[in-house]
Amino acid sequence: MPRIRLAHWHHGQAPGAETDVDDEELAALTRDGRVAGIVEVTTDTSPGDTATDGSDTPAPEPTPEAESEPTAKSRRRR
């Protein structure tokens, strides 16, 4: 669970307070601009776990079909 420093009031905690939040709550608070900074990111997986979060694998390559489609040109004059 990430530990963050708040930029605004959240659940009765004043700005500047440090609190632990889950990943979904971190995403929502960051989206709303309520996070002043991330203090620490901890993982809940133990060294024996084989679960991965996908960060080790590279992003998939785009398929040739998606690249071959021409883009439609606008007929509107600029």
CSV table of C-alpha atoms in Angstrom, one decimal:
chain,number,residue,atom,x,y,z
A,1,MET,CA,0.0,0.0,0.0
A,2,PRO,CA,1.4,3.4,-0.9
A,3,ARG,CA,1.9,6.0,1.8
A,4,ILE,CA,1.1,9.5,0.6
A,5,ARG,CA,1.2,13.1,1.9
A,6,LEU,CA,-2.2,14.8,1.4
A,7,ALA,CA,-2.5,18.2,-0.3
A,8,HIS,CA,-6.2,18.6,0.8
A,9,TRP,CA,-8.5,17.4,3.5
A,10,HIS,CA,-9.4,13.7,3.1
A,11,HIS,CA,-11.4,11.6,5.5
A,12,GLY,CA,-10.9,14.0,8.3
A,13,GLN,CA,-7.1,14.2,7.9
A,14,ALA,CA,-5.6,17.6,7.4
A,15,PRO,CA,-3.4,18.7,4.4
A,16,GLY,CA,0.2,17.6,5.0
A,17,ALA,CA,-0.8,14.4,6.9
A,18,GLU,CA,0.7,11.1,5.8
A,19,THR,CA,-1.7,8.2,5.3
A,20,ASP,CA,-1.8,4.7,3.7
A,21,VAL,CA,-4.1,4.2,0.8
A,22,ASP,CA,-4.8,1.4,-1.6
A,23,ASP,CA,-4.0,1.6,-5.3
A,24,GLU,CA,-7.6,2.5,-6.4
A,25,GLU,CA,-7.8,5.3,-3.8
A,26,LEU,CA,-4.4,6.6,-4.8
A,27,ALA,CA,-5.5,6.8,-8.5
A,28,ALA,CA,-8.6,8.7,-7.5
A,29,LEU,CA,-6.8,11.1,-5.2
A,30,THR,CA,-4.1,11.7,-7.8
A,31,ARG,CA,-6.7,12.3,-10.5
A,32,ASP,CA,-8.4,14.9,-8.3
A,33,GLY,CA,-5.1,16.6,-7.4
A,34,ARG,CA,-5.3,15.8,-3.7
A,35,VAL,CA,-1.9,14.1,-3.4
A,36,ALA,CA,1.0,16.4,-2.4
A,37,GLY,CA,3.5,13.5,-2.8
A,38,ILE,CA,4.1,9.8,-2.5
A,39,VAL,CA,6.2,9.1,0.6
A,40,GLU,CA,6.7,5.4,0.2
A,41,VAL,CA,5.4,2.5,-1.9
A,42,THR,CA,5.2,-0.9,-0.2
A,43,THR,CA,4.2,-4.1,-1.8
A,44,ASP,CA,2.1,-6.8,-0.1
A,45,THR,CA,3.7,-9.7,-1.9
A,46,SER,CA,6.2,-11.8,0.0
A,47,PRO,CA,9.4,-13.0,-1.7
A,48,GLY,CA,8.0,-16.5,-2.2
A,49,ASP,CA,5.0,-15.3,-4.3
A,50,THR,CA,5.2,-15.7,-8.0
A,51,ALA,CA,2.5,-13.2,-8.8
A,52,THR,CA,3.5,-10.3,-11.0
A,53,ASP,CA,1.9,-7.0,-11.6
A,54,GLY,CA,2.8,-6.9,-15.3
A,55,SER,CA,5.5,-4.3,-14.9
A,56,ASP,CA,8.2,-6.7,-15.9
A,57,THR,CA,6.7,-7.5,-19.3
A,58,PRO,CA,7.1,-5.0,-22.1
A,59,ALA,CA,4.1,-3.4,-23.8
A,60,PRO,CA,2.7,-5.5,-26.7
A,61,GLU,CA,3.7,-4.4,-30.2
A,62,PRO,CA,1.0,-2.9,-32.4
A,63,THR,CA,-0.4,-5.2,-35.0
A,64,PRO,CA,0.3,-4.6,-38.7
A,65,GLU,CA,-3.4,-4.3,-39.4
A,66,ALA,CA,-3.7,-1.3,-37.1
A,67,GLU,CA,-0.8,0.4,-38.8
A,68,SER,CA,-2.0,-0.2,-42.4
A,69,GLU,CA,-5.3,1.7,-42.0
A,70,PRO,CA,-4.9,5.1,-43.7
A,71,THR,CA,-6.2,8.1,-41.7
A,72,ALA,CA,-9.2,9.9,-43.1
A,73,LYS,CA,-8.4,13.5,-44.3
A,74,SER,CA,-10.8,16.2,-43.4
A,75,ARG,CA,-12.5,18.0,-46.3
A,76,ARG,CA,-12.9,21.2,-44.3
A,77,ARG,CA,-10.6,24.0,-45.3
A,78,ARG,CA,-8.5,25.6,-42.7
